[in-house]
mmCIF file with all atom_site columns, C-alpha atoms in Angstrom:
data_model
loop_
_atom_site.group_PDB
_atom_site.id
_atom_site.type_symbol
_atom_site.label_atom_id
_atom_site.label_alt_id
_atom_site.label_comp_id
_atom_site.label_asym_id
_atom_site.label_entity_id
_atom_site.label_seq_id
_atom_site.pdbx_PDB_ins_code
_atom_site.Cartn_x
_atom_site.Cartn_y
_atom_site.Cartn_z
_atom_site.occupancy
_atom_site.B_iso_or_equiv
_atom_site.pdbx_formal_charge
_atom_site.auth_seq_id
_atom_site.auth_comp_id
_atom_site.auth_asym_id
_atom_site.auth_atom_id
_atom_site.pdbx_PDB_model_num
ATOM 1   C CA . MET U 1 1   ? -2.611  44.287  7.236   1.00 62.00 ? 236 MET U CA 1
ATOM 2   C CA . ASP U 1 2   ? 0.906   45.314  6.265   1.00 63.00 ? 237 ASP U CA 1
ATOM 3   C CA . ALA U 1 3   ? 1.547   46.382  9.847   1.00 66.00 ? 238 ALA U CA 1
ATOM 4   C CA . VAL U 1 4   ? 1.091   42.848  11.207  1.00 71.00 ? 239 VAL U CA 1
ATOM 5   C CA . ARG U 1 5   ? 3.334   41.468  8.483   1.00 75.00 ? 240 ARG U CA 1
ATOM 6   C CA . GLU U 1 6   ? 6.212   43.635  9.644   1.00 81.00 ? 241 GLU U CA 1
ATOM 7   C CA . LEU U 1 7   ? 8.375   42.037  12.294  1.00 83.00 ? 242 LEU U CA 1
ATOM 8   C CA . THR U 1 8   ? 7.682   43.662  15.637  1.00 85.00 ? 243 THR U CA 1
ATOM 9   C CA . VAL U 1 9   ? 7.344   42.289  19.151  1.00 87.00 ? 244 VAL U CA 1
ATOM 10  C CA . GLU U 1 10  ? 3.563   42.462  18.842  1.00 87.00 ? 245 GLU U CA 1
ATOM 11  C CA . SER U 1 11  ? 3.413   40.756  15.433  1.00 88.00 ? 246 SER U CA 1
ATOM 12  C CA . ALA U 1 12  ? 5.826   38.045  16.605  1.00 89.00 ? 247 ALA U CA 1
ATOM 13  C CA . MET U 1 13  ? 3.609   37.336  19.624  1.00 91.00 ? 248 MET U CA 1
ATOM 14  C CA . LEU U 1 14  ? 0.545   37.233  17.381  1.00 91.00 ? 249 LEU U CA 1
ATOM 15  C CA . ARG U 1 15  ? 2.206   34.713  15.062  1.00 92.00 ? 250 ARG U CA 1
ATOM 16  C CA . ILE U 1 16  ? 3.329   32.460  17.896  1.00 92.00 ? 251 ILE U CA 1
ATOM 17  C CA . ILE U 1 17  ? -0.110  32.534  19.566  1.00 93.00 ? 252 ILE U CA 1
ATOM 18  C CA . ALA U 1 18  ? -1.754  31.777  16.215  1.00 92.00 ? 253 ALA U CA 1
ATOM 19  C CA . SER U 1 19  ? 0.624   28.835  15.682  1.00 93.00 ? 254 SER U CA 1
ATOM 20  C CA . ILE U 1 20  ? -0.290  27.443  19.104  1.00 93.00 ? 255 ILE U CA 1
ATOM 21  C CA . VAL U 1 21  ? -3.998  27.660  18.270  1.00 92.00 ? 256 VAL U CA 1
ATOM 22  C CA . LEU U 1 22  ? -3.580  26.141  14.805  1.00 91.00 ? 257 LEU U CA 1
ATOM 23  C CA . GLY U 1 23  ? -1.300  23.352  16.028  1.00 89.00 ? 258 GLY U CA 1
ATOM 24  C CA . GLY U 1 24  ? -3.688  22.681  18.904  1.00 89.00 ? 259 GLY U CA 1
ATOM 25  C CA . VAL U 1 25  ? -6.691  22.281  16.596  1.00 88.00 ? 260 VAL U CA 1
ATOM 26  C CA . LEU U 1 26  ? -4.824  19.816  14.378  1.00 86.00 ? 261 LEU U CA 1
ATOM 27  C CA . GLY U 1 27  ? -3.288  17.959  17.318  1.00 84.00 ? 262 GLY U CA 1
ATOM 28  C CA . MET U 1 28  ? -6.613  17.663  19.115  1.00 83.00 ? 263 MET U CA 1
ATOM 29  C CA . GLU U 1 29  ? -8.080  15.780  16.151  1.00 75.00 ? 264 GLU U CA 1
ATOM 30  C CA . ARG U 1 30  ? -5.167  13.327  16.151  1.00 74.00 ? 265 ARG U CA 1
ATOM 31  C CA . GLY U 1 31  ? -5.193  13.019  19.938  1.00 71.00 ? 266 GLY U CA 1
ATOM 32  C CA . LEU U 1 32  ? -8.881  12.102  20.023  1.00 70.00 ? 267 LEU U CA 1
ATOM 33  C CA . LYS U 1 33  ? -8.060  9.220   17.663  1.00 67.00 ? 268 LYS U CA 1
ATOM 34  C CA . ASN U 1 34  ? -5.241  8.074   19.967  1.00 64.00 ? 269 ASN U CA 1
ATOM 35  C CA . ARG U 1 35  ? -2.523  8.621   17.373  1.00 68.00 ? 270 ARG U CA 1
ATOM 36  C CA . PRO U 1 36  ? 1.206   8.628   18.285  1.00 62.00 ? 271 PRO U CA 1
ATOM 37  C CA . ALA U 1 37  ? 1.496   12.397  17.831  1.00 67.00 ? 272 ALA U CA 1
ATOM 38  C CA . GLY U 1 38  ? -1.234  14.344  19.575  1.00 73.00 ? 273 GLY U CA 1
ATOM 39  C CA . LEU U 1 39  ? -2.031  17.782  20.956  1.00 81.00 ? 274 LEU U CA 1
ATOM 40  C CA . ARG U 1 40  ? 1.334   18.780  22.423  1.00 84.00 ? 275 ARG U CA 1
ATOM 41  C CA . THR U 1 41  ? 3.375   17.362  19.537  1.00 83.00 ? 276 THR U CA 1
ATOM 42  C CA . TYR U 1 42  ? 1.410   19.275  16.906  1.00 86.00 ? 277 TYR U CA 1
ATOM 43  C CA . ILE U 1 43  ? 1.549   22.493  18.920  1.00 89.00 ? 278 ILE U CA 1
ATOM 44  C CA . LEU U 1 44  ? 5.318   22.199  19.363  1.00 88.00 ? 279 LEU U CA 1
ATOM 45  C CA . VAL U 1 45  ? 5.901   21.440  15.676  1.00 90.00 ? 280 VAL U CA 1
ATOM 46  C CA . CYS U 1 46  ? 3.740   24.305  14.425  1.00 91.00 ? 281 CYS U CA 1
ATOM 47  C CA . MET U 1 47  ? 5.053   26.766  17.018  1.00 92.00 ? 282 MET U CA 1
ATOM 48  C CA . GLY U 1 48  ? 8.674   25.706  16.478  1.00 91.00 ? 283 GLY U CA 1
ATOM 49  C CA . ALA U 1 49  ? 8.388   26.217  12.725  1.00 92.00 ? 284 ALA U CA 1
ATOM 50  C CA . CYS U 1 50  ? 6.823   29.616  13.366  1.00 93.00 ? 285 CYS U CA 1
ATOM 51  C CA . ILE U 1 51  ? 9.665   30.652  15.694  1.00 92.00 ? 286 ILE U CA 1
ATOM 52  C CA . VAL U 1 52  ? 12.247  29.536  13.140  1.00 91.00 ? 287 VAL U CA 1
ATOM 53  C CA . MET U 1 53  ? 10.627  31.635  10.442  1.00 91.00 ? 288 MET U CA 1
ATOM 54  C CA . VAL U 1 54  ? 10.316  34.691  12.696  1.00 91.00 ? 289 VAL U CA 1
ATOM 55  C CA . THR U 1 55  ? 13.997  34.324  13.589  1.00 90.00 ? 290 THR U CA 1
ATOM 56  C CA . ASN U 1 56  ? 14.902  33.968  9.916   1.00 89.00 ? 291 ASN U CA 1
ATOM 57  C CA . GLN U 1 57  ? 12.992  37.142  9.062   1.00 88.00 ? 292 GLN U CA 1
ATOM 58  C CA . TYR U 1 58  ? 14.672  39.019  11.927  1.00 88.00 ? 293 TYR U CA 1
ATOM 59  C CA . VAL U 1 59  ? 18.174  37.962  10.848  1.00 86.00 ? 294 VAL U CA 1
ATOM 60  C CA . TYR U 1 60  ? 17.468  38.963  7.255   1.00 85.00 ? 295 TYR U CA 1
ATOM 61  C CA . GLN U 1 61  ? 16.035  42.361  8.189   1.00 84.00 ? 296 GLN U CA 1
ATOM 62  C CA . ALA U 1 62  ? 18.412  43.216  11.041  1.00 83.00 ? 297 ALA U CA 1
ATOM 63  C CA . PHE U 1 63  ? 21.632  42.371  9.255   1.00 80.00 ? 298 PHE U CA 1
ATOM 64  C CA . GLU U 1 64  ? 20.406  42.916  5.689   1.00 78.00 ? 299 GLU U CA 1
ATOM 65  C CA . THR U 1 65  ? 22.155  39.778  4.574   1.00 75.00 ? 300 THR U CA 1
ATOM 66  C CA . GLY U 1 66  ? 21.559  36.050  4.187   1.00 73.00 ? 301 GLY U CA 1
ATOM 67  C CA . ASP U 1 67  ? 18.816  33.955  2.640   1.00 78.00 ? 302 ASP U CA 1
ATOM 68  C CA . PRO U 1 68  ? 15.307  34.741  3.983   1.00 77.00 ? 303 PRO U CA 1
ATOM 69  C CA . VAL U 1 69  ? 14.129  31.145  3.471   1.00 80.00 ? 304 VAL U CA 1
ATOM 70  C CA . ARG U 1 70  ? 17.223  29.130  4.390   1.00 82.00 ? 305 ARG U CA 1
ATOM 71  C CA . MET U 1 71  ? 16.034  28.198  7.877   1.00 85.00 ? 306 MET U CA 1
ATOM 72  C CA . ALA U 1 72  ? 12.590  27.330  6.506   1.00 85.00 ? 307 ALA U CA 1
ATOM 73  C CA . ALA U 1 73  ? 14.192  24.847  4.115   1.00 85.00 ? 308 ALA U CA 1
ATOM 74  C CA . GLN U 1 74  ? 15.898  23.172  7.061   1.00 85.00 ? 309 GLN U CA 1
ATOM 75  C CA . VAL U 1 75  ? 12.558  22.819  8.854   1.00 87.00 ? 310 VAL U CA 1
ATOM 76  C CA . ILE U 1 76  ? 10.955  21.199  5.812   1.00 83.00 ? 311 ILE U CA 1
ATOM 77  C CA . SER U 1 77  ? 13.697  18.596  5.542   1.00 82.00 ? 312 SER U CA 1
ATOM 78  C CA . GLY U 1 78  ? 14.343  18.227  9.258   1.00 82.00 ? 313 GLY U CA 1
ATOM 79  C CA . ILE U 1 79  ? 10.743  17.427  10.175  1.00 83.00 ? 314 ILE U CA 1
ATOM 80  C CA . GLY U 1 80  ? 11.278  14.052  8.494   1.00 77.00 ? 315 GLY U CA 1
ATOM 81  C CA . PHE U 1 81  ? 12.991  12.564  11.547  1.00 76.00 ? 316 PHE U CA 1
ATOM 82  C CA . LEU U 1 82  ? 9.952   13.321  13.698  1.00 75.00 ? 317 LEU U CA 1
ATOM 83  C CA . GLY U 1 83  ? 7.530   12.008  11.103  1.00 73.00 ? 318 GLY U CA 1
ATOM 84  C CA . ALA U 1 84  ? 9.540   8.805   10.749  1.00 74.00 ? 319 ALA U CA 1
ATOM 85  C CA . GLY U 1 85  ? 9.247   8.266   14.488  1.00 73.00 ? 320 GLY U CA 1
ATOM 86  C CA . THR U 1 86  ? 5.449   8.132   14.249  1.00 73.00 ? 321 THR U CA 1
ATOM 87  C CA . ILE U 1 87  ? 5.453   5.461   11.517  1.00 72.00 ? 322 ILE U CA 1
ATOM 88  C CA . ILE U 1 88  ? 5.473   1.920   12.868  1.00 69.00 ? 323 ILE U CA 1
ATOM 89  C CA . VAL U 1 89  ? 5.171   -1.536  11.350  1.00 67.00 ? 324 VAL U CA 1
ATOM 90  C CA . THR U 1 90  ? 3.098   -3.847  13.532  1.00 66.00 ? 325 THR U CA 1
ATOM 91  C CA . PRO U 1 91  ? 4.153   -7.478  14.168  1.00 62.00 ? 326 PRO U CA 1
ATOM 92  C CA . ARG U 1 92  ? 1.605   -8.419  11.516  1.00 59.00 ? 327 ARG U CA 1
ATOM 93  C CA . ASN U 1 93  ? 3.186   -6.146  8.891   1.00 59.00 ? 328 ASN U CA 1
ATOM 94  C CA . ARG U 1 94  ? 0.619   -3.383  9.086   1.00 65.00 ? 329 ARG U CA 1
ATOM 95  C CA . ILE U 1 95  ? 1.975   0.125   8.596   1.00 69.00 ? 330 ILE U CA 1
ATOM 96  C CA . LYS U 1 96  ? 0.541   2.791   10.888  1.00 74.00 ? 331 LYS U CA 1
ATOM 97  C CA . GLY U 1 97  ? 1.282   6.458   11.378  1.00 76.00 ? 332 GLY U CA 1
ATOM 98  C CA . LEU U 1 98  ? 1.663   7.656   7.784   1.00 79.00 ? 333 LEU U CA 1
ATOM 99  C CA . THR U 1 99  ? -1.219  10.126  8.072   1.00 81.00 ? 334 THR U CA 1
ATOM 100 C CA . THR U 1 100 ? 0.087   11.418  11.393  1.00 82.00 ? 335 THR U CA 1
ATOM 101 C CA . ALA U 1 101 ? 3.552   11.915  9.902   1.00 84.00 ? 336 ALA U CA 1
ATOM 102 C CA . ALA U 1 102 ? 2.101   13.763  6.914   1.00 87.00 ? 337 ALA U CA 1
ATOM 103 C CA . GLY U 1 103 ? 0.004   15.872  9.279   1.00 86.00 ? 338 GLY U CA 1
ATOM 104 C CA . LEU U 1 104 ? 3.097   16.871  11.263  1.00 87.00 ? 339 LEU U CA 1
ATOM 105 C CA . TRP U 1 105 ? 4.862   17.920  8.084   1.00 90.00 ? 340 TRP U CA 1
ATOM 106 C CA . ALA U 1 106 ? 1.843   19.947  6.960   1.00 91.00 ? 341 ALA U CA 1
ATOM 107 C CA . ALA U 1 107 ? 1.543   21.542  10.414  1.00 91.00 ? 342 ALA U CA 1
ATOM 108 C CA . ALA U 1 108 ? 5.177   22.619  10.160  1.00 92.00 ? 343 ALA U CA 1
ATOM 109 C CA . CYS U 1 109 ? 4.460   24.198  6.770   1.00 92.00 ? 344 CYS U CA 1
ATOM 110 C CA . ALA U 1 110 ? 1.502   26.095  8.242   1.00 93.00 ? 345 ALA U CA 1
ATOM 111 C CA . GLY U 1 111 ? 3.765   27.243  11.070  1.00 93.00 ? 346 GLY U CA 1
ATOM 112 C CA . LEU U 1 112 ? 6.280   28.590  8.567   1.00 92.00 ? 347 LEU U CA 1
ATOM 113 C CA . ALA U 1 113 ? 3.533   30.531  6.810   1.00 92.00 ? 348 ALA U CA 1
ATOM 114 C CA . LEU U 1 114 ? 2.491   32.060  10.133  1.00 91.00 ? 349 LEU U CA 1
ATOM 115 C CA . GLY U 1 115 ? 6.099   32.801  11.003  1.00 91.00 ? 350 GLY U CA 1
ATOM 116 C CA . ILE U 1 116 ? 6.617   34.939  7.921   1.00 89.00 ? 351 ILE U CA 1
ATOM 117 C CA . GLY U 1 117 ? 3.262   36.700  8.358   1.00 89.00 ? 352 GLY U CA 1
ATOM 118 C CA . LEU U 1 118 ? 1.219   34.929  5.672   1.00 89.00 ? 353 LEU U CA 1
ATOM 119 C CA . TYR U 1 119 ? -1.823  34.713  7.905   1.00 89.00 ? 354 TYR U CA 1
ATOM 120 C CA . GLU U 1 120 ? -4.277  34.054  5.076   1.00 90.00 ? 355 GLU U CA 1
ATOM 121 C CA . VAL U 1 121 ? -2.247  31.137  3.693   1.00 90.00 ? 356 VAL U CA 1
ATOM 122 C CA . ALA U 1 122 ? -1.773  29.675  7.161   1.00 91.00 ? 357 ALA U CA 1
ATOM 123 C CA . LEU U 1 123 ? -5.497  29.955  7.954   1.00 91.00 ? 358 LEU U CA 1
ATOM 124 C CA . ILE U 1 124 ? -6.670  28.445  4.662   1.00 92.00 ? 359 ILE U CA 1
ATOM 125 C CA . GLY U 1 125 ? -3.938  25.787  4.773   1.00 92.00 ? 360 GLY U CA 1
ATOM 126 C CA . GLY U 1 126 ? -4.702  24.903  8.385   1.00 90.00 ? 361 GLY U CA 1
ATOM 127 C CA . LEU U 1 127 ? -8.404  24.566  7.607   1.00 92.00 ? 362 LEU U CA 1
ATOM 128 C CA . ALA U 1 128 ? -7.610  22.386  4.596   1.00 92.00 ? 363 ALA U CA 1
ATOM 129 C CA . ILE U 1 129 ? -5.356  20.146  6.707   1.00 90.00 ? 364 ILE U CA 1
ATOM 130 C CA . PHE U 1 130 ? -8.088  19.772  9.326   1.00 89.00 ? 365 PHE U CA 1
ATOM 131 C CA . LEU U 1 131 ? -10.682 18.868  6.702   1.00 88.00 ? 366 LEU U CA 1
ATOM 132 C CA . VAL U 1 132 ? -8.362  16.279  5.157   1.00 87.00 ? 367 VAL U CA 1
ATOM 133 C CA . LEU U 1 133 ? -7.725  14.682  8.562   1.00 84.00 ? 368 LEU U CA 1
ATOM 134 C CA . THR U 1 134 ? -11.425 14.559  9.469   1.00 83.00 ? 369 THR U CA 1
ATOM 135 C CA . ILE U 1 135 ? -13.932 14.630  6.628   1.00 82.00 ? 370 ILE U CA 1
ATOM 136 C CA . LEU U 1 136 ? -11.816 12.894  3.993   1.00 81.00 ? 371 LEU U CA 1
ATOM 137 C CA . GLN U 1 137 ? -11.165 9.999   6.358   1.00 76.00 ? 372 GLN U CA 1
ATOM 138 C CA . LYS U 1 138 ? -14.840 8.996   6.081   1.00 79.00 ? 373 LYS U CA 1
ATOM 139 C CA . TRP U 1 139 ? -14.662 9.250   2.299   1.00 80.00 ? 374 TRP U CA 1
ATOM 140 C CA . GLU U 1 140 ? -11.503 7.132   2.248   1.00 75.00 ? 375 GLU U CA 1
ATOM 141 C CA . ILE U 1 141 ? -13.225 4.448   4.341   1.00 76.00 ? 376 ILE U CA 1
ATOM 142 C CA . HIS U 1 142 ? -16.200 4.531   1.957   1.00 77.00 ? 377 HIS U CA 1
ATOM 143 C CA . LEU U 1 143 ? -13.932 4.132   -1.078  1.00 75.00 ? 378 LEU U CA 1
ATOM 144 C CA . ARG U 1 144 ? -12.118 1.222   0.560   1.00 75.00 ? 379 ARG U CA 1
ATOM 145 C CA . HIS U 1 145 ? -15.364 -0.573  1.340   1.00 75.00 ? 380 HIS U CA 1
ATOM 146 C CA . SER U 1 146 ? -16.565 0.021   -2.222  1.00 78.00 ? 381 SER U CA 1
ATOM 147 C CA . SER U 1 147 ? -13.463 -1.533  -3.755  1.00 79.00 ? 382 SER U CA 1
ATOM 148 C CA . ARG U 1 148 ? -13.383 -5.153  -4.914  1.00 82.00 ? 383 ARG U CA 1
ATOM 149 C CA . ILE U 1 149 ? -9.608  -5.302  -4.411  1.00 85.00 ? 384 ILE U CA 1
ATOM 150 C CA . VAL U 1 150 ? -8.380  -6.107  -0.894  1.00 88.00 ? 385 VAL U CA 1
ATOM 151 C CA . ASP U 1 151 ? -4.855  -6.373  0.540   1.00 87.00 ? 386 ASP U CA 1
ATOM 152 C CA . LEU U 1 152 ? -4.682  -8.797  3.466   1.00 89.00 ? 387 LEU U CA 1
ATOM 153 C CA . TYR U 1 153 ? -2.179  -10.147 5.949   1.00 88.00 ? 388 TYR U CA 1
ATOM 154 C CA . ILE U 1 154 ? -3.083  -13.804 6.604   1.00 90.00 ? 389 ILE U CA 1
ATOM 155 C CA . GLU U 1 155 ? -1.918  -16.463 9.036   1.00 89.00 ? 390 GLU U CA 1
ATOM 156 C CA . LEU U 1 156 ? -2.688  -19.901 7.571   1.00 90.00 ? 391 LEU U CA 1
ATOM 157 C CA . ASP U 1 157 ? -2.626  -23.203 9.479   1.00 89.00 ? 392 ASP U CA 1
ATOM 158 C CA . ARG U 1 158 ? 0.270   -25.298 8.176   1.00 86.00 ? 393 ARG U CA 1
ATOM 159 C CA . LYS U 1 159 ? -2.032  -28.315 7.961   1.00 87.00 ? 394 LYS U CA 1
ATOM 160 C CA . VAL U 1 160 ? -3.648  -26.607 4.975   1.00 88.00 ? 395 VAL U CA 1
ATOM 161 C CA . THR U 1 161 ? -1.368  -26.142 1.978   1.00 87.00 ? 396 THR U CA 1
ATOM 162 C CA . LEU U 1 162 ? -1.099  -22.807 0.255   1.00 88.00 ? 397 LEU U CA 1
ATOM 163 C CA . GLY U 1 163 ? -2.356  -24.437 -2.948  1.00 89.00 ? 398 GLY U CA 1
ATOM 164 C CA . GLU U 1 164 ? -5.551  -25.599 -1.226  1.00 90.00 ? 399 GLU U CA 1
ATOM 165 C CA . PHE U 1 165 ? -6.120  -22.123 0.150   1.00 91.00 ? 400 PHE U CA 1
ATOM 166 C CA . LEU U 1 166 ? -5.693  -20.473 -3.265  1.00 91.00 ? 401 LEU U CA 1
ATOM 167 C CA . ARG U 1 167 ? -7.931  -23.022 -4.996  1.00 91.00 ? 402 ARG U CA 1
ATOM 168 C CA . GLY U 1 168 ? -10.640 -22.404 -2.406  1.00 89.00 ? 403 GLY U CA 1
ATOM 169 C CA . LEU U 1 169 ? -10.564 -18.700 -3.143  1.00 90.00 ? 404 LEU U CA 1
ATOM 170 C CA . ARG U 1 170 ? -10.757 -19.185 -6.906  1.00 89.00 ? 405 ARG U CA 1
ATOM 171 C CA . GLU U 1 171 ? -13.761 -21.482 -6.482  1.00 87.00 ? 406 GLU U CA 1
ATOM 172 C CA . CYS U 1 172 ? -15.485 -18.564 -4.763  1.00 87.00 ? 407 CYS U CA 1
ATOM 173 C CA . ASN U 1 173 ? -14.754 -16.191 -7.685  1.00 87.00 ? 408 ASN U CA 1
ATOM 174 C CA . ILE U 1 174 ? -11.888 -14.450 -5.890  1.00 89.00 ? 409 ILE U CA 1
ATOM 175 C CA . GLU U 1 175 ? -8.628  -14.075 -7.774  1.00 90.00 ? 410 GLU U CA 1
ATOM 176 C CA . PRO U 1 176 ? -5.446  -13.970 -5.629  1.00 91.00 ? 411 PRO U CA 1
ATOM 177 C CA . SER U 1 177 ? -2.283  -12.122 -6.703  1.00 88.00 ? 412 SER U CA 1
ATOM 178 C CA . ASN U 1 178 ? 0.882   -10.481 -5.343  1.00 88.00 ? 413 ASN U CA 1
ATOM 179 C CA . LEU U 1 179 ? 1.535   -13.210 -2.773  1.00 88.00 ? 414 LEU U CA 1
ATOM 180 C CA . GLN U 1 180 ? 4.408   -12.270 -0.419  1.00 85.00 ? 415 GLN U CA 1
ATOM 181 C CA . LEU U 1 181 ? 5.506   -14.988 2.006   1.00 83.00 ? 416 LEU U CA 1
ATOM 182 C CA . ASP U 1 182 ? 7.085   -14.135 5.347   1.00 73.00 ? 417 ASP U CA 1
ATOM 183 C CA . GLN U 1 183 ? 10.814  -14.770 4.951   1.00 66.00 ? 418 GLN U CA 1
ATOM 184 C CA . GLU U 1 184 ? 11.233  -15.682 8.641   1.00 65.00 ? 419 GLU U CA 1
ATOM 185 C CA . ILE U 1 185 ? 9.068   -18.820 8.642   1.00 59.00 ? 420 ILE U CA 1
ATOM 186 C CA . LEU U 1 186 ? 10.740  -21.643 10.588  1.00 57.00 ? 421 LEU U CA 1
ATOM 187 C CA . PRO U 1 187 ? 10.200  -25.383 9.972   1.00 60.00 ? 422 PRO U CA 1
ATOM 188 C CA . ASP U 1 188 ? 8.472   -25.851 13.341  1.00 63.00 ? 423 ASP U CA 1
ATOM 189 C CA . ASP U 1 189 ? 6.083   -22.897 12.921  1.00 69.00 ? 424 ASP U CA 1
ATOM 190 C CA . GLN U 1 190 ? 2.425   -23.837 13.156  1.00 77.00 ? 425 GLN U CA 1
ATOM 191 C CA . GLU U 1 191 ? 1.294   -21.310 10.585  1.00 83.00 ? 426 GLU U CA 1
ATOM 192 C CA . ILE U 1 192 ? 2.334   -19.675 7.315   1.00 85.00 ? 427 ILE U CA 1
ATOM 193 C CA . ASN U 1 193 ? 2.286   -15.881 7.278   1.00 86.00 ? 428 ASN U CA 1
ATOM 194 C CA . PHE U 1 194 ? 1.877   -13.929 4.059   1.00 88.00 ? 429 PHE U CA 1
ATOM 195 C CA . ILE U 1 195 ? 0.463   -10.813 2.423   1.00 88.00 ? 430 ILE U CA 1
ATOM 196 C CA . ILE U 1 196 ? -1.852  -11.239 -0.540  1.00 90.00 ? 431 ILE U CA 1
ATOM 197 C CA . THR U 1 197 ? -4.015  -9.142  -2.844  1.00 90.00 ? 432 THR U CA 1
ATOM 198 C CA . LEU U 1 198 ? -7.520  -10.471 -3.533  1.00 92.00 ? 433 LEU U CA 1
ATOM 199 C CA . LYS U 1 199 ? -9.785  -9.287  -6.322  1.00 89.00 ? 434 LYS U CA 1
ATOM 200 C CA . GLY U 1 200 ? -13.462 -10.220 -6.390  1.00 83.00 ? 435 GLY U CA 1
ATOM 201 C CA . SER U 1 201 ? -14.886 -11.038 -9.792  1.00 78.00 ? 436 SER U CA 1
ATOM 202 C CA . GLY U 1 202 ? -18.502 -10.554 -10.787 1.00 69.00 ? 437 GLY U CA 1
ATOM 203 C CA . GLN U 1 203 ? -20.558 -9.054  -7.960  1.00 71.00 ? 438 GLN U CA 1
ATOM 204 C CA . ARG U 1 204 ? -18.185 -9.952  -5.127  1.00 75.00 ? 439 ARG U CA 1
ATOM 205 C CA . SER U 1 205 ? -18.084 -6.905  -2.846  1.00 82.00 ? 440 SER U CA 1
ATOM 206 C CA . HIS U 1 206 ? -15.405 -5.885  -0.372  1.00 85.00 ? 441 HIS U CA 1
ATOM 207 C CA . ASP U 1 207 ? -17.302 -7.290  2.608   1.00 85.00 ? 442 ASP U CA 1
ATOM 208 C CA . GLU U 1 208 ? -18.108 -10.532 0.777   1.00 87.00 ? 443 GLU U CA 1
ATOM 209 C CA . ILE U 1 209 ? -14.409 -11.091 0.070   1.00 89.00 ? 444 ILE U CA 1
ATOM 210 C CA . LEU U 1 210 ? -13.637 -10.720 3.784   1.00 89.00 ? 445 LEU U CA 1
ATOM 211 C CA . ARG U 1 211 ? -16.459 -13.131 4.694   1.00 90.00 ? 446 ARG U CA 1
ATOM 212 C CA . VAL U 1 212 ? -15.118 -15.733 2.252   1.00 90.00 ? 447 VAL U CA 1
ATOM 213 C CA . VAL U 1 213 ? -11.613 -15.448 3.705   1.00 90.00 ? 448 VAL U CA 1
ATOM 214 C CA . ARG U 1 214 ? -13.007 -15.717 7.242   1.00 90.00 ? 449 ARG U CA 1
ATOM 215 C CA . ARG U 1 215 ? -14.790 -18.981 6.324   1.00 90.00 ? 450 ARG U CA 1
ATOM 216 C CA . THR U 1 216 ? -11.902 -20.451 4.337   1.00 90.00 ? 451 THR U CA 1
ATOM 217 C CA . LYS U 1 217 ? -10.398 -23.566 5.877   1.00 89.00 ? 452 LYS U CA 1
ATOM 218 C CA . GLY U 1 218 ? -7.111  -23.055 7.689   1.00 90.00 ? 453 GLY U CA 1
ATOM 219 C CA . VAL U 1 219 ? -7.299  -19.275 8.150   1.00 91.00 ? 454 VAL U CA 1
ATOM 220 C CA . LEU U 1 220 ? -6.247  -18.588 11.757  1.00 90.00 ? 455 LEU U CA 1
ATOM 221 C CA . PHE U 1 221 ? -6.084  -14.804 11.482  1.00 90.00 ? 456 PHE U CA 1
ATOM 222 C CA . PHE U 1 222 ? -6.345  -12.130 8.823   1.00 88.00 ? 457 PHE U CA 1
ATOM 223 C CA . GLU U 1 223 ? -6.118  -8.357  8.838   1.00 84.00 ? 458 GLU U CA 1
ATOM 224 C CA . GLU U 1 224 ? -6.815  -5.824  6.123   1.00 82.00 ? 459 GLU U CA 1
ATOM 225 C CA . LEU U 1 225 ? -3.841  -3.637  5.230   1.00 76.00 ? 460 LEU U CA 1
#
């Protein structure tokens, strides 16, 4: 095993090929879900991090000087600009792309591990990343649907006052909190836009809270955040 950890042409090729495979597996999962960063993006990130680390190891060994992890540190901080590009805020104030951005960062870390020859860490880490992106998503959805606390973006008809809307919720055993009004509401707007947290009391489930909001007078549109 020590032979493949040493920096040779063969070991460098092995690391780069492994980074392409690992990045491809992670990117395929994101691509199938139509996320902003897909197959090619993940491959390039993982492979690029691997190449940086191989180069760093070569410089350190060839010239017997410098910091063996300096370039890796730059990758860790520099990947932020790419991750930020995948995070978007929709017109209705919903944030998307956080998981994709975190996945890119993790893929870069796995690429660095491959680049320095830590094949075991890269393999276990890559598998863990894949499991988090796939299996844990179902668990997260289950937890969200089991919760009696819901964050919603709501568009309310201006003919219905905010006070009426809140009273209607309380009458249905739903307690509103953390109300955040849209600061760009104009006098001639036909609706009021806001984000609100709703907590169901008693036996009010997640789905029941959504059904109550859907039936509440004046609600033109709502979306769970």
